[in-house]
Amino acid sequence: MTIASSSPPSRLPTGGAAEAPSRTRTRQGVSGEDRGDGRLAALFIAPALLGFLVFLLWPTLRGVYLSFTRFNLLTPAEWVGLDNYVRMVNDPIFWDSLWVTVEYVVINIGVQTVAALAIAVLLQRLTQSAMLRGIVLTPYLMSNVLAGLVWLWILDTQLGIGNEIISGLGVDRIPFLADETWAIPTIALINVWRHVGYTALLLFAGLQAIPGDMYEAARVDGASEWRMFWRITMPLLRPVLAVVLIMTVIGSFQVFDTVAVTTAGGPANATNVLQYYIYGSAFGRFQFGYASAMSVALLVVLSAITVLQYRLTRAGRTDLG
């Protein structure tokens, strides 16, 4: 019986060295694409980065340096060390301006937050109309200067239509912007009127992220609208509300243009907010070193307030699972 001999089957390489060149080429191709994407990303980021360096970082560093100098634009900056900060600590006008600013911030943030939250909840619960959202946002489309001028005319003691209406109701005319008691609350409410729509839409966007089935389950359990607001809406809206509060507090401490066009810091420094005092020191009395020191102090105060707000409100954490 003859047994036919056969050669052992050849084994073709299915991996190892045969695939190594392919993987190498793939890795090289991906790394090349990554480099291309990185260059493209850098190209898009470059204009914003250049603007940040030129208009934010450099002026900030320059301001910190000038805060340790005596500088008036006419002569070279003269190093004086901590003299400007010592003067600031002993300056009663600085502390009065800071107190006026805090008073403005408390009124502005308190009223604006409550009003914006109410508007946002009403927009979510009662209507989804884009037209109403546009109407709510309309005052924000005005500049602060224009809003200040409009309300200056409306609230004018003698000729303003607001005081005409008050007079028609049999009430004495109110010097909203000419009285020390009324001036800061009036300016705060003017800015509330302008910014409340924008703040409400930010909160409305946060409300849209809350799952609707939570409200449905609460209704099934017999929860009222008020109970759902405090037990569902507020806890889940907290991160967005915290960020909005941080933004509005920073913006409120920087109030300037409304004061400049309505009261110019008066009457009797009743509206001389810190930003207006800094402006007057720099461009009115050419004390750029002292103005820079106050600006640095304001930067430190805002940084501390921001960190404190972030920690107290737990802005980086959400209750959504």
mmCIF file with all atom_site columns, C-alpha atoms in Angstrom, residues 16-228:
data_model
loop_
_atom_site.group_PDB
_atom_site.id
_atom_site.type_symbol
_atom_site.label_atom_id
_atom_site.label_alt_id
_atom_site.label_comp_id
_atom_site.label_asym_id
_atom_site.label_entity_id
_atom_site.label_seq_id
_atom_site.pdbx_PDB_ins_code
_atom_site.Cartn_x
_atom_site.Cartn_y
_atom_site.Cartn_z
_atom_site.occupancy
_atom_site.B_iso_or_equiv
_atom_site.pdbx_formal_charge
_atom_site.auth_seq_id
_atom_site.auth_comp_id
_atom_site.auth_asym_id
_atom_site.auth_atom_id
_atom_site.pdbx_PDB_model_num
ATOM 1   C CA . GLY A 1 16  ? 3.041   39.953  14.472 1.00 0.00 ? 16  GLY A CA 1
ATOM 2   C CA . ALA A 1 17  ? 5.652   41.423  12.119 1.00 0.00 ? 17  ALA A CA 1
ATOM 3   C CA . ALA A 1 18  ? 3.358   41.402  9.102  1.00 0.00 ? 18  ALA A CA 1
ATOM 4   C CA . GLU A 1 19  ? 0.922   43.764  10.791 1.00 0.00 ? 19  GLU A CA 1
ATOM 5   C CA . ALA A 1 20  ? 3.546   45.922  12.467 1.00 0.00 ? 20  ALA A CA 1
ATOM 6   C CA . PRO A 1 21  ? 4.211   48.120  9.410  1.00 0.00 ? 21  PRO A CA 1
ATOM 7   C CA . SER A 1 22  ? 0.459   48.601  8.986  1.00 0.00 ? 22  SER A CA 1
ATOM 8   C CA . ARG A 1 23  ? 0.052   49.652  12.633 1.00 0.00 ? 23  ARG A CA 1
ATOM 9   C CA . THR A 1 24  ? 3.097   51.883  12.352 1.00 0.00 ? 24  THR A CA 1
ATOM 10  C CA . ARG A 1 25  ? 1.667   53.572  9.301  1.00 0.00 ? 25  ARG A CA 1
ATOM 11  C CA . THR A 1 26  ? -1.687  53.977  11.085 1.00 0.00 ? 26  THR A CA 1
ATOM 12  C CA . ARG A 1 27  ? -0.052  55.522  14.130 1.00 0.00 ? 27  ARG A CA 1
ATOM 13  C CA . GLN A 1 28  ? 1.974   57.851  11.933 1.00 0.00 ? 28  GLN A CA 1
ATOM 14  C CA . GLY A 1 29  ? -1.154  58.834  10.020 1.00 0.00 ? 29  GLY A CA 1
ATOM 15  C CA . VAL A 1 30  ? -3.124  59.581  13.208 1.00 0.00 ? 30  VAL A CA 1
ATOM 16  C CA . SER A 1 31  ? -0.287  61.587  14.696 1.00 0.00 ? 31  SER A CA 1
ATOM 17  C CA . GLY A 1 32  ? -0.057  63.590  11.503 1.00 0.00 ? 32  GLY A CA 1
ATOM 18  C CA . GLU A 1 33  ? -3.784  64.297  11.630 1.00 0.00 ? 33  GLU A CA 1
ATOM 19  C CA . ASP A 1 34  ? -3.462  65.288  15.299 1.00 0.00 ? 34  ASP A CA 1
ATOM 20  C CA . ARG A 1 35  ? -0.717  67.721  14.414 1.00 0.00 ? 35  ARG A CA 1
ATOM 21  C CA . GLY A 1 36  ? -2.890  69.184  11.671 1.00 0.00 ? 36  GLY A CA 1
ATOM 22  C CA . ASP A 1 37  ? -5.852  69.534  14.023 1.00 0.00 ? 37  ASP A CA 1
ATOM 23  C CA . GLY A 1 38  ? -3.601  71.149  16.633 1.00 0.00 ? 38  GLY A CA 1
ATOM 24  C CA . ARG A 1 39  ? -2.354  73.724  14.130 1.00 0.00 ? 39  ARG A CA 1
ATOM 25  C CA . LEU A 1 40  ? -5.916  74.466  13.016 1.00 0.00 ? 40  LEU A CA 1
ATOM 26  C CA . ALA A 1 41  ? -7.077  74.837  16.628 1.00 0.00 ? 41  ALA A CA 1
ATOM 27  C CA . ALA A 1 42  ? -4.144  77.149  17.376 1.00 0.00 ? 42  ALA A CA 1
ATOM 28  C CA . LEU A 1 43  ? -5.058  79.229  14.328 1.00 0.00 ? 43  LEU A CA 1
ATOM 29  C CA . PHE A 1 44  ? -8.626  79.715  15.579 1.00 0.00 ? 44  PHE A CA 1
ATOM 30  C CA . ILE A 1 45  ? -7.530  80.391  19.162 1.00 0.00 ? 45  ILE A CA 1
ATOM 31  C CA . ALA A 1 46  ? -4.807  82.872  18.188 1.00 0.00 ? 46  ALA A CA 1
ATOM 32  C CA . PRO A 1 47  ? -7.032  85.984  17.718 1.00 0.00 ? 47  PRO A CA 1
ATOM 33  C CA . ALA A 1 48  ? -8.764  85.489  21.088 1.00 0.00 ? 48  ALA A CA 1
ATOM 34  C CA . LEU A 1 49  ? -5.455  84.706  22.787 1.00 0.00 ? 49  LEU A CA 1
ATOM 35  C CA . LEU A 1 50  ? -3.857  87.802  21.263 1.00 0.00 ? 50  LEU A CA 1
ATOM 36  C CA . GLY A 1 51  ? -6.794  89.935  22.430 1.00 0.00 ? 51  GLY A CA 1
ATOM 37  C CA . PHE A 1 52  ? -6.542  88.450  25.930 1.00 0.00 ? 52  PHE A CA 1
ATOM 38  C CA . LEU A 1 53  ? -2.813  89.171  26.144 1.00 0.00 ? 53  LEU A CA 1
ATOM 39  C CA . VAL A 1 54  ? -3.033  92.709  24.736 1.00 0.00 ? 54  VAL A CA 1
ATOM 40  C CA . PHE A 1 55  ? -6.275  93.959  26.283 1.00 0.00 ? 55  PHE A CA 1
ATOM 41  C CA . LEU A 1 56  ? -6.524  91.991  29.555 1.00 0.00 ? 56  LEU A CA 1
ATOM 42  C CA . LEU A 1 57  ? -3.296  90.437  30.797 1.00 0.00 ? 57  LEU A CA 1
ATOM 43  C CA . TRP A 1 58  ? -0.908  93.247  29.867 1.00 0.00 ? 58  TRP A CA 1
ATOM 44  C CA . PRO A 1 59  ? -3.132  96.088  31.230 1.00 0.00 ? 59  PRO A CA 1
ATOM 45  C CA . THR A 1 60  ? -3.597  94.101  34.447 1.00 0.00 ? 60  THR A CA 1
ATOM 46  C CA . LEU A 1 61  ? 0.146   93.626  34.923 1.00 0.00 ? 61  LEU A CA 1
ATOM 47  C CA . ARG A 1 62  ? 0.777   97.246  33.974 1.00 0.00 ? 62  ARG A CA 1
ATOM 48  C CA . GLY A 1 63  ? -1.844  98.398  36.475 1.00 0.00 ? 63  GLY A CA 1
ATOM 49  C CA . VAL A 1 64  ? -0.298  96.339  39.257 1.00 0.00 ? 64  VAL A CA 1
ATOM 50  C CA . TYR A 1 65  ? 3.089   97.927  38.510 1.00 0.00 ? 65  TYR A CA 1
ATOM 51  C CA . LEU A 1 66  ? 1.637   101.460 38.397 1.00 0.00 ? 66  LEU A CA 1
ATOM 52  C CA . SER A 1 67  ? -0.028  100.900 41.767 1.00 0.00 ? 67  SER A CA 1
ATOM 53  C CA . PHE A 1 68  ? 3.446   101.056 43.316 1.00 0.00 ? 68  PHE A CA 1
ATOM 54  C CA . THR A 1 69  ? 4.372   104.296 41.519 1.00 0.00 ? 69  THR A CA 1
ATOM 55  C CA . ARG A 1 70  ? 3.500   107.975 41.312 1.00 0.00 ? 70  ARG A CA 1
ATOM 56  C CA . PHE A 1 71  ? 2.439   108.553 37.702 1.00 0.00 ? 71  PHE A CA 1
ATOM 57  C CA . ASN A 1 72  ? 0.556   111.397 36.017 1.00 0.00 ? 72  ASN A CA 1
ATOM 58  C CA . LEU A 1 73  ? 1.238   110.853 32.263 1.00 0.00 ? 73  LEU A CA 1
ATOM 59  C CA . LEU A 1 74  ? 3.441   113.959 32.123 1.00 0.00 ? 74  LEU A CA 1
ATOM 60  C CA . THR A 1 75  ? 6.486   112.539 33.894 1.00 0.00 ? 75  THR A CA 1
ATOM 61  C CA . PRO A 1 76  ? 8.017   109.051 34.103 1.00 0.00 ? 76  PRO A CA 1
ATOM 62  C CA . ALA A 1 77  ? 6.559   106.731 36.728 1.00 0.00 ? 77  ALA A CA 1
ATOM 63  C CA . GLU A 1 78  ? 8.313   107.141 40.094 1.00 0.00 ? 78  GLU A CA 1
ATOM 64  C CA . TRP A 1 79  ? 8.506   104.104 42.374 1.00 0.00 ? 79  TRP A CA 1
ATOM 65  C CA . VAL A 1 80  ? 6.909   104.841 45.760 1.00 0.00 ? 80  VAL A CA 1
ATOM 66  C CA . GLY A 1 81  ? 6.407   101.340 47.111 1.00 0.00 ? 81  GLY A CA 1
ATOM 67  C CA . LEU A 1 82  ? 3.315   100.921 49.299 1.00 0.00 ? 82  LEU A CA 1
ATOM 68  C CA . ASP A 1 83  ? 2.574   104.650 49.624 1.00 0.00 ? 83  ASP A CA 1
ATOM 69  C CA . ASN A 1 84  ? -0.534  104.451 47.432 1.00 0.00 ? 84  ASN A CA 1
ATOM 70  C CA . TYR A 1 85  ? -1.939  101.574 49.482 1.00 0.00 ? 85  TYR A CA 1
ATOM 71  C CA . VAL A 1 86  ? -1.248  103.386 52.742 1.00 0.00 ? 86  VAL A CA 1
ATOM 72  C CA . ARG A 1 87  ? -3.019  106.439 51.357 1.00 0.00 ? 87  ARG A CA 1
ATOM 73  C CA . MET A 1 88  ? -5.939  104.264 50.266 1.00 0.00 ? 88  MET A CA 1
ATOM 74  C CA . VAL A 1 89  ? -6.353  102.731 53.716 1.00 0.00 ? 89  VAL A CA 1
ATOM 75  C CA . ASN A 1 90  ? -6.426  106.228 55.254 1.00 0.00 ? 90  ASN A CA 1
ATOM 76  C CA . ASP A 1 91  ? -8.695  107.746 52.586 1.00 0.00 ? 91  ASP A CA 1
ATOM 77  C CA . PRO A 1 92  ? -12.237 108.280 53.957 1.00 0.00 ? 92  PRO A CA 1
ATOM 78  C CA . ILE A 1 93  ? -13.589 108.909 50.437 1.00 0.00 ? 93  ILE A CA 1
ATOM 79  C CA . PHE A 1 94  ? -12.342 105.482 49.331 1.00 0.00 ? 94  PHE A CA 1
ATOM 80  C CA . TRP A 1 95  ? -14.159 103.746 52.180 1.00 0.00 ? 95  TRP A CA 1
ATOM 81  C CA . ASP A 1 96  ? -17.286 105.817 51.574 1.00 0.00 ? 96  ASP A CA 1
ATOM 82  C CA . SER A 1 97  ? -17.184 104.862 47.885 1.00 0.00 ? 97  SER A CA 1
ATOM 83  C CA . LEU A 1 98  ? -16.750 101.210 48.782 1.00 0.00 ? 98  LEU A CA 1
ATOM 84  C CA . TRP A 1 99  ? -19.739 101.370 51.137 1.00 0.00 ? 99  TRP A CA 1
ATOM 85  C CA . VAL A 1 100 ? -21.873 103.086 48.475 1.00 0.00 ? 100 VAL A CA 1
ATOM 86  C CA . THR A 1 101 ? -20.860 100.358 46.008 1.00 0.00 ? 101 THR A CA 1
ATOM 87  C CA . VAL A 1 102 ? -21.794 97.601  48.465 1.00 0.00 ? 102 VAL A CA 1
ATOM 88  C CA . GLU A 1 103 ? -25.174 99.251  49.045 1.00 0.00 ? 103 GLU A CA 1
ATOM 89  C CA . TYR A 1 104 ? -25.756 99.359  45.305 1.00 0.00 ? 104 TYR A CA 1
ATOM 90  C CA . VAL A 1 105 ? -24.694 95.704  44.871 1.00 0.00 ? 105 VAL A CA 1
ATOM 91  C CA . VAL A 1 106 ? -26.999 94.460  47.647 1.00 0.00 ? 106 VAL A CA 1
ATOM 92  C CA . ILE A 1 107 ? -30.048 96.246  46.199 1.00 0.00 ? 107 ILE A CA 1
ATOM 93  C CA . ASN A 1 108 ? -29.233 95.358  42.604 1.00 0.00 ? 108 ASN A CA 1
ATOM 94  C CA . ILE A 1 109 ? -28.453 91.683  43.194 1.00 0.00 ? 109 ILE A CA 1
ATOM 95  C CA . GLY A 1 110 ? -31.313 91.142  45.639 1.00 0.00 ? 110 GLY A CA 1
ATOM 96  C CA . VAL A 1 111 ? -34.048 92.604  43.445 1.00 0.00 ? 111 VAL A CA 1
ATOM 97  C CA . GLN A 1 112 ? -32.601 91.361  40.158 1.00 0.00 ? 112 GLN A CA 1
ATOM 98  C CA . THR A 1 113 ? -32.173 87.756  41.295 1.00 0.00 ? 113 THR A CA 1
ATOM 99  C CA . VAL A 1 114 ? -35.673 87.448  42.735 1.00 0.00 ? 114 VAL A CA 1
ATOM 100 C CA . ALA A 1 115 ? -37.287 89.135  39.715 1.00 0.00 ? 115 ALA A CA 1
ATOM 101 C CA . ALA A 1 116 ? -35.250 87.135  37.192 1.00 0.00 ? 116 ALA A CA 1
ATOM 102 C CA . LEU A 1 117 ? -36.046 83.849  38.932 1.00 0.00 ? 117 LEU A CA 1
ATOM 103 C CA . ALA A 1 118 ? -39.757 84.677  38.955 1.00 0.00 ? 118 ALA A CA 1
ATOM 104 C CA . ILE A 1 119 ? -39.712 85.584  35.253 1.00 0.00 ? 119 ILE A CA 1
ATOM 105 C CA . ALA A 1 120 ? -37.758 82.433  34.360 1.00 0.00 ? 120 ALA A CA 1
ATOM 106 C CA . VAL A 1 121 ? -40.167 80.162  36.237 1.00 0.00 ? 121 VAL A CA 1
ATOM 107 C CA . LEU A 1 122 ? -43.169 81.865  34.644 1.00 0.00 ? 122 LEU A CA 1
ATOM 108 C CA . LEU A 1 123 ? -41.615 81.469  31.187 1.00 0.00 ? 123 LEU A CA 1
ATOM 109 C CA . GLN A 1 124 ? -41.070 77.788  31.813 1.00 0.00 ? 124 GLN A CA 1
ATOM 110 C CA . ARG A 1 125 ? -44.355 76.948  33.503 1.00 0.00 ? 125 ARG A CA 1
ATOM 111 C CA . LEU A 1 126 ? -46.804 79.114  31.552 1.00 0.00 ? 126 LEU A CA 1
ATOM 112 C CA . THR A 1 127 ? -45.420 79.634  28.047 1.00 0.00 ? 127 THR A CA 1
ATOM 113 C CA . GLN A 1 128 ? -42.618 78.661  25.682 1.00 0.00 ? 128 GLN A CA 1
ATOM 114 C CA . SER A 1 129 ? -43.183 81.629  23.364 1.00 0.00 ? 129 SER A CA 1
ATOM 115 C CA . ALA A 1 130 ? -40.004 82.862  21.698 1.00 0.00 ? 130 ALA A CA 1
ATOM 116 C CA . MET A 1 131 ? -41.690 86.247  21.206 1.00 0.00 ? 131 MET A CA 1
ATOM 117 C CA . LEU A 1 132 ? -42.135 86.715  24.957 1.00 0.00 ? 132 LEU A CA 1
ATOM 118 C CA . ARG A 1 133 ? -38.501 85.775  25.515 1.00 0.00 ? 133 ARG A CA 1
ATOM 119 C CA . GLY A 1 134 ? -37.519 88.423  22.987 1.00 0.00 ? 134 GLY A CA 1
ATOM 120 C CA . ILE A 1 135 ? -39.667 91.037  24.726 1.00 0.00 ? 135 ILE A CA 1
ATOM 121 C CA . VAL A 1 136 ? -38.111 90.171  28.085 1.00 0.00 ? 136 VAL A CA 1
ATOM 122 C CA . LEU A 1 137 ? -34.634 90.598  26.588 1.00 0.00 ? 137 LEU A CA 1
ATOM 123 C CA . THR A 1 138 ? -35.387 93.934  24.877 1.00 0.00 ? 138 THR A CA 1
ATOM 124 C CA . PRO A 1 139 ? -34.079 96.295  27.616 1.00 0.00 ? 139 PRO A CA 1
ATOM 125 C CA . TYR A 1 140 ? -30.754 94.446  27.629 1.00 0.00 ? 140 TYR A CA 1
ATOM 126 C CA . LEU A 1 141 ? -30.239 95.428  23.991 1.00 0.00 ? 141 LEU A CA 1
ATOM 127 C CA . MET A 1 142 ? -29.875 99.067  25.109 1.00 0.00 ? 142 MET A CA 1
ATOM 128 C CA . SER A 1 143 ? -26.532 100.390 26.190 1.00 0.00 ? 143 SER A CA 1
ATOM 129 C CA . ASN A 1 144 ? -26.171 101.401 29.839 1.00 0.00 ? 144 ASN A CA 1
ATOM 130 C CA . VAL A 1 145 ? -25.663 105.016 28.787 1.00 0.00 ? 145 VAL A CA 1
ATOM 131 C CA . LEU A 1 146 ? -28.871 105.096 26.766 1.00 0.00 ? 146 LEU A CA 1
ATOM 132 C CA . ALA A 1 147 ? -30.856 103.383 29.530 1.00 0.00 ? 147 ALA A CA 1
ATOM 133 C CA . GLY A 1 148 ? -29.496 105.885 32.052 1.00 0.00 ? 148 GLY A CA 1
ATOM 134 C CA . LEU A 1 149 ? -30.425 108.872 29.884 1.00 0.00 ? 149 LEU A CA 1
ATOM 135 C CA . VAL A 1 150 ? -33.936 107.546 29.222 1.00 0.00 ? 150 VAL A CA 1
ATOM 136 C CA . TRP A 1 151 ? -34.612 107.071 32.926 1.00 0.00 ? 151 TRP A CA 1
ATOM 137 C CA . LEU A 1 152 ? -32.997 110.420 33.741 1.00 0.00 ? 152 LEU A CA 1
ATOM 138 C CA . TRP A 1 153 ? -35.612 112.093 31.544 1.00 0.00 ? 153 TRP A CA 1
ATOM 139 C CA . ILE A 1 154 ? -38.477 109.935 32.865 1.00 0.00 ? 154 ILE A CA 1
ATOM 140 C CA . LEU A 1 155 ? -37.591 110.607 36.518 1.00 0.00 ? 155 LEU A CA 1
ATOM 141 C CA . ASP A 1 156 ? -36.741 114.286 36.191 1.00 0.00 ? 156 ASP A CA 1
ATOM 142 C CA . THR A 1 157 ? -38.280 116.085 39.168 1.00 0.00 ? 157 THR A CA 1
ATOM 143 C CA . GLN A 1 158 ? -39.866 118.906 37.156 1.00 0.00 ? 158 GLN A CA 1
ATOM 144 C CA . LEU A 1 159 ? -40.467 117.603 33.638 1.00 0.00 ? 159 LEU A CA 1
ATOM 145 C CA . GLY A 1 160 ? -40.199 113.821 33.830 1.00 0.00 ? 160 GLY A CA 1
ATOM 146 C CA . ILE A 1 161 ? -43.261 111.817 32.837 1.00 0.00 ? 161 ILE A CA 1
ATOM 147 C CA . GLY A 1 162 ? -42.732 109.561 35.865 1.00 0.00 ? 162 GLY A CA 1
ATOM 148 C CA . ASN A 1 163 ? -43.050 112.486 38.262 1.00 0.00 ? 163 ASN A CA 1
ATOM 149 C CA . GLU A 1 164 ? -45.948 113.868 36.228 1.00 0.00 ? 164 GLU A CA 1
ATOM 150 C CA . ILE A 1 165 ? -47.819 110.621 36.874 1.00 0.00 ? 165 ILE A CA 1
ATOM 151 C CA . ILE A 1 166 ? -46.910 110.724 40.568 1.00 0.00 ? 166 ILE A CA 1
ATOM 152 C CA . SER A 1 167 ? -48.072 114.329 40.776 1.00 0.00 ? 167 SER A CA 1
ATOM 153 C CA . GLY A 1 168 ? -51.305 113.424 39.005 1.00 0.00 ? 168 GLY A CA 1
ATOM 154 C CA . LEU A 1 169 ? -51.983 110.842 41.705 1.00 0.00 ? 169 LEU A CA 1
ATOM 155 C CA . GLY A 1 170 ? -51.834 113.576 44.322 1.00 0.00 ? 170 GLY A CA 1
ATOM 156 C CA . VAL A 1 171 ? -48.411 112.632 45.677 1.00 0.00 ? 171 VAL A CA 1
ATOM 157 C CA . ASP A 1 172 ? -45.520 115.047 46.020 1.00 0.00 ? 172 ASP A CA 1
ATOM 158 C CA . ARG A 1 173 ? -42.869 114.803 43.315 1.00 0.00 ? 173 ARG A CA 1
ATOM 159 C CA . ILE A 1 174 ? -39.910 112.581 44.259 1.00 0.00 ? 174 ILE A CA 1
ATOM 160 C CA . PRO A 1 175 ? -36.335 113.714 43.457 1.00 0.00 ? 175 PRO A CA 1
ATOM 161 C CA . PHE A 1 176 ? -35.260 110.189 42.524 1.00 0.00 ? 176 PHE A CA 1
ATOM 162 C CA . LEU A 1 177 ? -31.774 111.128 41.302 1.00 0.00 ? 177 LEU A CA 1
ATOM 163 C CA . ALA A 1 178 ? -31.304 114.367 43.241 1.00 0.00 ? 178 ALA A CA 1
ATOM 164 C CA . ASP A 1 179 ? -31.843 113.110 46.783 1.00 0.00 ? 179 ASP A CA 1
ATOM 165 C CA . GLU A 1 180 ? -29.221 111.282 48.845 1.00 0.00 ? 180 GLU A CA 1
ATOM 166 C CA . THR A 1 181 ? -31.761 108.726 50.080 1.00 0.00 ? 181 THR A CA 1
ATOM 167 C CA . TRP A 1 182 ? -33.269 107.899 46.713 1.00 0.00 ? 182 TRP A CA 1
ATOM 168 C CA . ALA A 1 183 ? -30.256 108.112 44.379 1.00 0.00 ? 183 ALA A CA 1
ATOM 169 C CA . ILE A 1 184 ? -28.526 104.735 44.871 1.00 0.00 ? 184 ILE A CA 1
ATOM 170 C CA . PRO A 1 185 ? -31.772 102.669 45.029 1.00 0.00 ? 185 PRO A CA 1
ATOM 171 C CA . THR A 1 186 ? -32.951 104.422 41.855 1.00 0.00 ? 186 THR A CA 1
ATOM 172 C CA . ILE A 1 187 ? -29.720 103.686 39.968 1.00 0.00 ? 187 ILE A CA 1
ATOM 173 C CA . ALA A 1 188 ? -29.840 100.090 41.198 1.00 0.00 ? 188 ALA A CA 1
ATOM 174 C CA . LEU A 1 189 ? -33.432 99.668  39.940 1.00 0.00 ? 189 LEU A CA 1
ATOM 175 C CA . ILE A 1 190 ? -32.538 101.231 36.578 1.00 0.00 ? 190 ILE A CA 1
ATOM 176 C CA . ASN A 1 191 ? -29.873 98.574  36.118 1.00 0.00 ? 191 ASN A CA 1
ATOM 177 C CA . VAL A 1 192 ? -32.252 95.888  37.363 1.00 0.00 ? 192 VAL A CA 1
ATOM 178 C CA . TRP A 1 193 ? -34.685 96.937  34.629 1.00 0.00 ? 193 TRP A CA 1
ATOM 179 C CA . ARG A 1 194 ? -31.974 96.682  32.005 1.00 0.00 ? 194 ARG A CA 1
ATOM 180 C CA . HIS A 1 195 ? -30.355 93.387  33.062 1.00 0.00 ? 195 HIS A CA 1
ATOM 181 C CA . VAL A 1 196 ? -33.219 91.363  34.549 1.00 0.00 ? 196 VAL A CA 1
ATOM 182 C CA . GLY A 1 197 ? -34.300 89.950  31.165 1.00 0.00 ? 197 GLY A CA 1
ATOM 183 C CA . TYR A 1 198 ? -30.840 88.635  30.358 1.00 0.00 ? 198 TYR A CA 1
ATOM 184 C CA . THR A 1 199 ? -30.480 87.112  33.824 1.00 0.00 ? 199 THR A CA 1
ATOM 185 C CA . ALA A 1 200 ? -33.940 85.547  33.514 1.00 0.00 ? 200 ALA A CA 1
ATOM 186 C CA . LEU A 1 201 ? -33.023 83.881  30.221 1.00 0.00 ? 201 LEU A CA 1
ATOM 187 C CA . LEU A 1 202 ? -29.867 82.418  31.762 1.00 0.00 ? 202 LEU A CA 1
ATOM 188 C CA . LEU A 1 203 ? -31.961 80.943  34.567 1.00 0.00 ? 203 LEU A CA 1
ATOM 189 C CA . PHE A 1 204 ? -34.592 79.821  32.049 1.00 0.00 ? 204 PHE A CA 1
ATOM 190 C CA . ALA A 1 205 ? -31.894 77.848  30.226 1.00 0.00 ? 205 ALA A CA 1
ATOM 191 C CA . GLY A 1 206 ? -31.008 76.195  33.527 1.00 0.00 ? 206 GLY A CA 1
ATOM 192 C CA . LEU A 1 207 ? -34.641 75.309  34.140 1.00 0.00 ? 207 LEU A CA 1
ATOM 193 C CA . GLN A 1 208 ? -34.834 73.640  30.735 1.00 0.00 ? 208 GLN A CA 1
ATOM 194 C CA . ALA A 1 209 ? -32.151 71.173  31.857 1.00 0.00 ? 209 ALA A CA 1
ATOM 195 C CA . ILE A 1 210 ? -34.300 69.887  34.749 1.00 0.00 ? 210 ILE A CA 1
ATOM 196 C CA . PRO A 1 211 ? -36.021 66.612  33.694 1.00 0.00 ? 211 PRO A CA 1
ATOM 197 C CA . GLY A 1 212 ? -39.757 67.044  33.340 1.00 0.00 ? 212 GLY A CA 1
ATOM 198 C CA . ASP A 1 213 ? -40.515 63.592  34.761 1.00 0.00 ? 213 ASP A CA 1
ATOM 199 C CA . MET A 1 214 ? -39.489 64.845  38.200 1.00 0.00 ? 214 MET A CA 1
ATOM 200 C CA . TYR A 1 215 ? -42.358 67.338  38.141 1.00 0.00 ? 215 TYR A CA 1
ATOM 201 C CA . GLU A 1 216 ? -44.721 64.656  36.842 1.00 0.00 ? 216 GLU A CA 1
ATOM 202 C CA . ALA A 1 217 ? -43.788 62.319  39.683 1.00 0.00 ? 217 ALA A CA 1
ATOM 203 C CA . ALA A 1 218 ? -44.221 65.118  42.223 1.00 0.00 ? 218 ALA A CA 1
ATOM 204 C CA . ARG A 1 219 ? -47.696 65.918  40.854 1.00 0.00 ? 219 ARG A CA 1
ATOM 205 C CA . VAL A 1 220 ? -48.681 62.266  41.141 1.00 0.00 ? 220 VAL A CA 1
ATOM 206 C CA . ASP A 1 221 ? -47.619 62.414  44.797 1.00 0.00 ? 221 ASP A CA 1
ATOM 207 C CA . GLY A 1 222 ? -49.826 65.484  45.285 1.00 0.00 ? 222 GLY A CA 1
ATOM 208 C CA . ALA A 1 223 ? -47.084 68.118  45.592 1.00 0.00 ? 223 ALA A CA 1
ATOM 209 C CA . SER A 1 224 ? -48.136 71.738  45.111 1.00 0.00 ? 224 SER A CA 1
ATOM 210 C CA . GLU A 1 225 ? -46.395 74.157  42.756 1.00 0.00 ? 225 GLU A CA 1
ATOM 211 C CA . TRP A 1 226 ? -44.823 75.954  45.708 1.00 0.00 ? 226 TRP A CA 1
ATOM 212 C CA . ARG A 1 227 ? -43.504 72.705  47.180 1.00 0.00 ? 227 ARG A CA 1
ATOM 213 C CA . MET A 1 228 ? -42.111 71.604  43.791 1.00 0.00 ? 228 MET A CA 1
#
